[in-house]
Amino acid sequence: MQLVQRVGRYALISMAAIILTACAGQKEPAQKLIGDIESTVTAASAEAAKYVPDQLADVQAKLGTLKASFDKQDYAAVVTGAPAVLSAAQALATAAAAKKDEVLKALNDEWTGLSASLPGDVTAIQSRIELLSKKSSKKMAAGIDLAAAKVGLGDATSLWSKAQAAFASGNLDEAVSSAKDVKAKIESLASSL
């Protein structure tokens, strides 16, 4: 009977040793997978944060879960769950690039429309101010603050130059934003004249 107990005890100890060895054998692969996911997320995070923030947050949450499992020494859970998270992390760069292309196309289309119409609008406002500034147009200019209109036109012209410089340097966000500001100033001037 004692022999049976000893054999059982040794079997139990051996089984525990095998399990610990198996778990320890998964520590390095689990650690490597987490490192791979972290480096993939880091590489894609700047663009992903701007263009697909929800997707980035989801991957970061899943990575946090894997790290928690690793900290609990549940390496098997990390090794099992990591491939899907790594795949999602790798998809971040592709998704961000696709969204960026979509946004840039929309900005480019918007810039094309604004850059086609604004120069003519600025010229029309300038012509209207020049007309109203003539002595023969005193009656038409009654009640209109021509000095303020000239300053407003100067601001719009300066802002348009800024928009064109931003476009030339490849900053479509700033170019379109500035062009929209020009459009708003021109529309305001047009209604006041």
Tab-separated table of C-alpha atoms in Angstrom:
chain	number	residue	atom	x	y	z
A	1	MET	CA	0.000	0.000	0.000
A	2	GLN	CA	2.848	2.368	0.842
A	3	LEU	CA	4.410	1.584	-2.490
A	4	VAL	CA	1.177	2.497	-4.258
A	5	GLN	CA	0.998	5.802	-2.345
A	6	ARG	CA	4.611	6.586	-3.222
A	7	VAL	CA	4.041	5.790	-6.868
A	8	GLY	CA	0.892	7.931	-6.838
A	9	ARG	CA	2.739	10.776	-5.166
A	10	TYR	CA	5.591	10.543	-7.685
A	11	ALA	CA	3.106	10.413	-10.520
A	12	LEU	CA	1.406	13.536	-9.184
A	13	ILE	CA	4.736	15.339	-8.797
A	14	SER	CA	5.802	14.254	-12.272
A	15	MET	CA	2.508	15.438	-13.750
A	16	ALA	CA	2.882	18.824	-12.034
A	17	ALA	CA	6.437	19.099	-13.374
A	18	ILE	CA	5.261	18.291	-16.900
A	19	ILE	CA	2.491	20.913	-16.682
A	20	LEU	CA	4.901	23.541	-15.364
A	21	THR	CA	7.381	22.690	-18.116
A	22	ALA	CA	4.641	22.945	-20.731
A	23	CYS	CA	3.538	26.319	-19.353
A	24	ALA	CA	7.094	27.561	-19.139
A	25	GLY	CA	7.592	26.372	-22.725
A	26	GLN	CA	4.783	28.682	-23.840
A	27	LYS	CA	6.112	31.750	-22.023
A	28	GLU	CA	8.628	32.727	-24.703
A	29	PRO	CA	6.231	32.284	-27.640
A	30	ALA	CA	3.563	34.233	-25.717
A	31	GLN	CA	6.024	37.001	-24.956
A	32	LYS	CA	7.168	37.136	-28.583
A	33	LEU	CA	3.574	37.300	-29.843
A	34	ILE	CA	2.768	40.184	-27.510
A	35	GLY	CA	5.920	41.973	-28.668
A	36	ASP	CA	4.992	41.416	-32.318
A	37	ILE	CA	1.505	42.799	-31.718
A	38	GLU	CA	2.870	45.815	-29.834
A	39	SER	CA	5.352	46.675	-32.586
A	40	THR	CA	2.671	46.282	-35.273
A	41	VAL	CA	0.269	48.540	-33.358
A	42	THR	CA	3.027	51.097	-32.727
A	43	ALA	CA	3.926	51.201	-36.420
A	44	ALA	CA	0.320	51.794	-37.451
A	45	SER	CA	-0.908	53.867	-34.515
A	46	ALA	CA	-0.252	57.394	-35.855
A	47	GLU	CA	-2.331	56.920	-39.002
A	48	ALA	CA	-4.798	54.569	-37.293
A	49	ALA	CA	-5.470	57.089	-34.514
A	50	LYS	CA	-6.349	59.703	-37.117
A	51	TYR	CA	-8.331	57.622	-39.596
A	52	VAL	CA	-9.632	54.491	-37.779
A	53	PRO	CA	-9.572	55.350	-34.058
A	54	ASP	CA	-12.308	52.867	-33.089
A	55	GLN	CA	-10.481	50.002	-34.743
A	56	LEU	CA	-7.238	51.024	-33.012
A	57	ALA	CA	-8.980	51.175	-29.620
A	58	ASP	CA	-10.416	47.689	-30.194
A	59	VAL	CA	-6.982	46.218	-30.979
A	60	GLN	CA	-5.437	47.988	-27.984
A	61	ALA	CA	-8.161	46.585	-25.713
A	62	LYS	CA	-7.555	43.064	-27.014
A	63	LEU	CA	-3.813	43.542	-26.529
A	64	GLY	CA	-4.506	44.637	-22.948
A	65	THR	CA	-6.457	41.425	-22.379
A	66	LEU	CA	-3.549	39.364	-23.726
A	67	LYS	CA	-1.113	41.212	-21.456
A	68	ALA	CA	-3.370	40.552	-18.462
A	69	SER	CA	-3.401	36.844	-19.319
A	70	PHE	CA	0.381	36.914	-19.638
A	71	ASP	CA	0.715	38.607	-16.254
A	72	LYS	CA	-1.447	35.829	-14.773
A	73	GLN	CA	0.955	33.353	-16.410
A	74	ASP	CA	-1.864	32.037	-18.595
A	75	TYR	CA	0.483	31.655	-21.546
A	76	ALA	CA	-1.790	29.204	-23.311
A	77	ALA	CA	-4.521	31.873	-23.516
A	78	VAL	CA	-1.996	34.318	-24.973
A	79	VAL	CA	-0.700	31.822	-27.546
A	80	THR	CA	-4.278	30.914	-28.508
A	81	GLY	CA	-5.659	34.455	-28.682
A	82	ALA	CA	-2.654	36.308	-30.090
A	83	PRO	CA	-2.926	35.292	-33.776
A	84	ALA	CA	-6.355	36.919	-34.121
A	85	VAL	CA	-5.151	40.079	-32.361
A	86	LEU	CA	-1.988	40.159	-34.491
A	87	SER	CA	-4.116	39.851	-37.605
A	88	ALA	CA	-6.334	42.720	-36.407
A	89	ALA	CA	-3.231	44.798	-35.632
A	90	GLN	CA	-1.845	44.136	-39.113
A	91	ALA	CA	-5.182	45.185	-40.609
A	92	LEU	CA	-4.880	48.604	-38.909
A	93	ALA	CA	-2.342	49.918	-41.414
A	94	THR	CA	-4.420	48.775	-44.378
A	95	ALA	CA	-7.653	50.176	-42.950
A	96	ALA	CA	-5.982	53.487	-42.071
A	97	ALA	CA	-4.461	53.767	-45.553
A	98	ALA	CA	-7.831	53.081	-47.196
A	99	LYS	CA	-9.604	55.642	-45.002
A	100	LYS	CA	-6.811	58.171	-45.606
A	101	ASP	CA	-7.169	57.721	-49.376
A	102	GLU	CA	-10.917	58.228	-49.061
A	103	VAL	CA	-10.488	61.393	-46.977
A	104	LEU	CA	-7.785	62.776	-49.279
A	105	LYS	CA	-9.946	62.148	-52.345
A	106	ALA	CA	-12.844	63.985	-50.716
A	107	LEU	CA	-10.555	66.874	-49.711
A	108	ASN	CA	-9.063	66.999	-53.199
A	109	ASP	CA	-12.532	67.101	-54.764
A	110	GLU	CA	-13.565	69.855	-52.368
A	111	TRP	CA	-10.361	71.798	-53.106
A	112	THR	CA	-10.971	71.481	-56.840
A	113	GLY	CA	-14.425	73.026	-56.486
A	114	LEU	CA	-13.288	75.810	-54.176
A	115	SER	CA	-10.212	76.678	-56.212
A	116	ALA	CA	-12.342	76.923	-59.338
A	117	SER	CA	-14.882	79.316	-57.843
A	118	LEU	CA	-13.083	81.435	-55.246
A	119	PRO	CA	-10.732	83.445	-57.475
A	120	GLY	CA	-13.706	84.622	-59.543
A	121	ASP	CA	-15.669	85.431	-56.382
A	122	VAL	CA	-12.760	87.475	-55.004
A	123	THR	CA	-12.456	89.355	-58.289
A	124	ALA	CA	-16.211	90.056	-58.318
A	125	ILE	CA	-16.095	91.454	-54.765
A	126	GLN	CA	-13.044	93.552	-55.638
A	127	SER	CA	-14.832	94.938	-58.713
A	128	ARG	CA	-17.929	95.718	-56.643
A	129	ILE	CA	-15.843	97.566	-54.021
A	130	GLU	CA	-14.051	99.530	-56.767
A	131	LEU	CA	-17.377	100.445	-58.354
A	132	LEU	CA	-18.880	101.566	-55.051
A	133	SER	CA	-15.718	103.578	-54.258
A	134	LYS	CA	-16.164	105.834	-57.309
A	135	LYS	CA	-17.642	109.274	-56.763
A	136	SER	CA	-20.376	108.544	-59.288
A	137	SER	CA	-21.623	105.634	-57.109
A	138	LYS	CA	-22.103	107.602	-53.888
A	139	LYS	CA	-25.831	106.884	-53.808
A	140	MET	CA	-25.318	103.125	-54.323
A	141	ALA	CA	-22.653	103.080	-51.627
A	142	ALA	CA	-24.847	104.800	-49.053
A	143	GLY	CA	-24.943	102.761	-45.846
A	144	ILE	CA	-22.095	100.467	-46.899
A	145	ASP	CA	-18.886	100.505	-44.872
A	146	LEU	CA	-16.414	100.437	-47.767
A	147	ALA	CA	-13.375	100.667	-45.470
A	148	ALA	CA	-14.474	97.524	-43.627
A	149	ALA	CA	-15.230	95.817	-46.940
A	150	LYS	CA	-11.713	96.624	-48.211
A	151	VAL	CA	-10.191	95.209	-45.008
A	152	GLY	CA	-12.384	92.115	-45.300
A	153	LEU	CA	-11.334	91.654	-48.920
A	154	GLY	CA	-7.681	92.028	-47.900
A	155	ASP	CA	-8.172	89.364	-45.217
A	156	ALA	CA	-9.856	87.039	-47.704
A	157	THR	CA	-7.087	87.561	-50.263
A	158	SER	CA	-4.407	86.879	-47.656
A	159	LEU	CA	-6.248	83.761	-46.487
A	160	TRP	CA	-6.582	82.581	-50.087
A	161	SER	CA	-2.801	82.911	-50.516
A	162	LYS	CA	-2.368	80.826	-47.351
A	163	ALA	CA	-4.744	78.185	-48.739
A	164	GLN	CA	-2.840	78.025	-52.021
A	165	ALA	CA	0.498	77.696	-50.179
A	166	ALA	CA	-0.925	74.889	-48.037
A	167	PHE	CA	-2.152	73.109	-51.159
A	168	ALA	CA	1.228	73.543	-52.856
A	169	SER	CA	2.964	71.981	-49.845
A	170	GLY	CA	0.557	69.018	-49.919
A	171	ASN	CA	-1.422	69.955	-46.796
A	172	LEU	CA	-4.937	69.411	-48.120
A	173	ASP	CA	-6.557	69.661	-44.677
A	174	GLU	CA	-5.257	73.188	-44.135
A	175	ALA	CA	-5.823	74.193	-47.757
A	176	VAL	CA	-9.491	73.205	-47.717
A	177	SER	CA	-10.040	74.672	-44.255
A	178	SER	CA	-8.524	78.008	-45.295
A	179	ALA	CA	-10.449	77.982	-48.579
A	180	LYS	CA	-13.706	77.434	-46.669
A	181	ASP	CA	-12.839	80.423	-44.491
A	182	VAL	CA	-12.233	82.487	-47.633
A	183	LYS	CA	-15.591	81.398	-49.009
A	184	ALA	CA	-17.340	82.401	-45.771
A	185	LYS	CA	-15.648	85.842	-45.806
A	186	ILE	CA	-16.503	86.364	-49.474
A	187	GLU	CA	-20.136	85.395	-48.918
A	188	SER	CA	-20.333	87.773	-45.953
A	189	LEU	CA	-18.808	90.581	-48.019
A	190	ALA	CA	-21.145	89.877	-50.915
A	191	SER	CA	-24.208	90.131	-48.688
A	192	SER	CA	-22.961	93.399	-47.159
A	193	LEU	CA	-22.284	94.947	-50.580
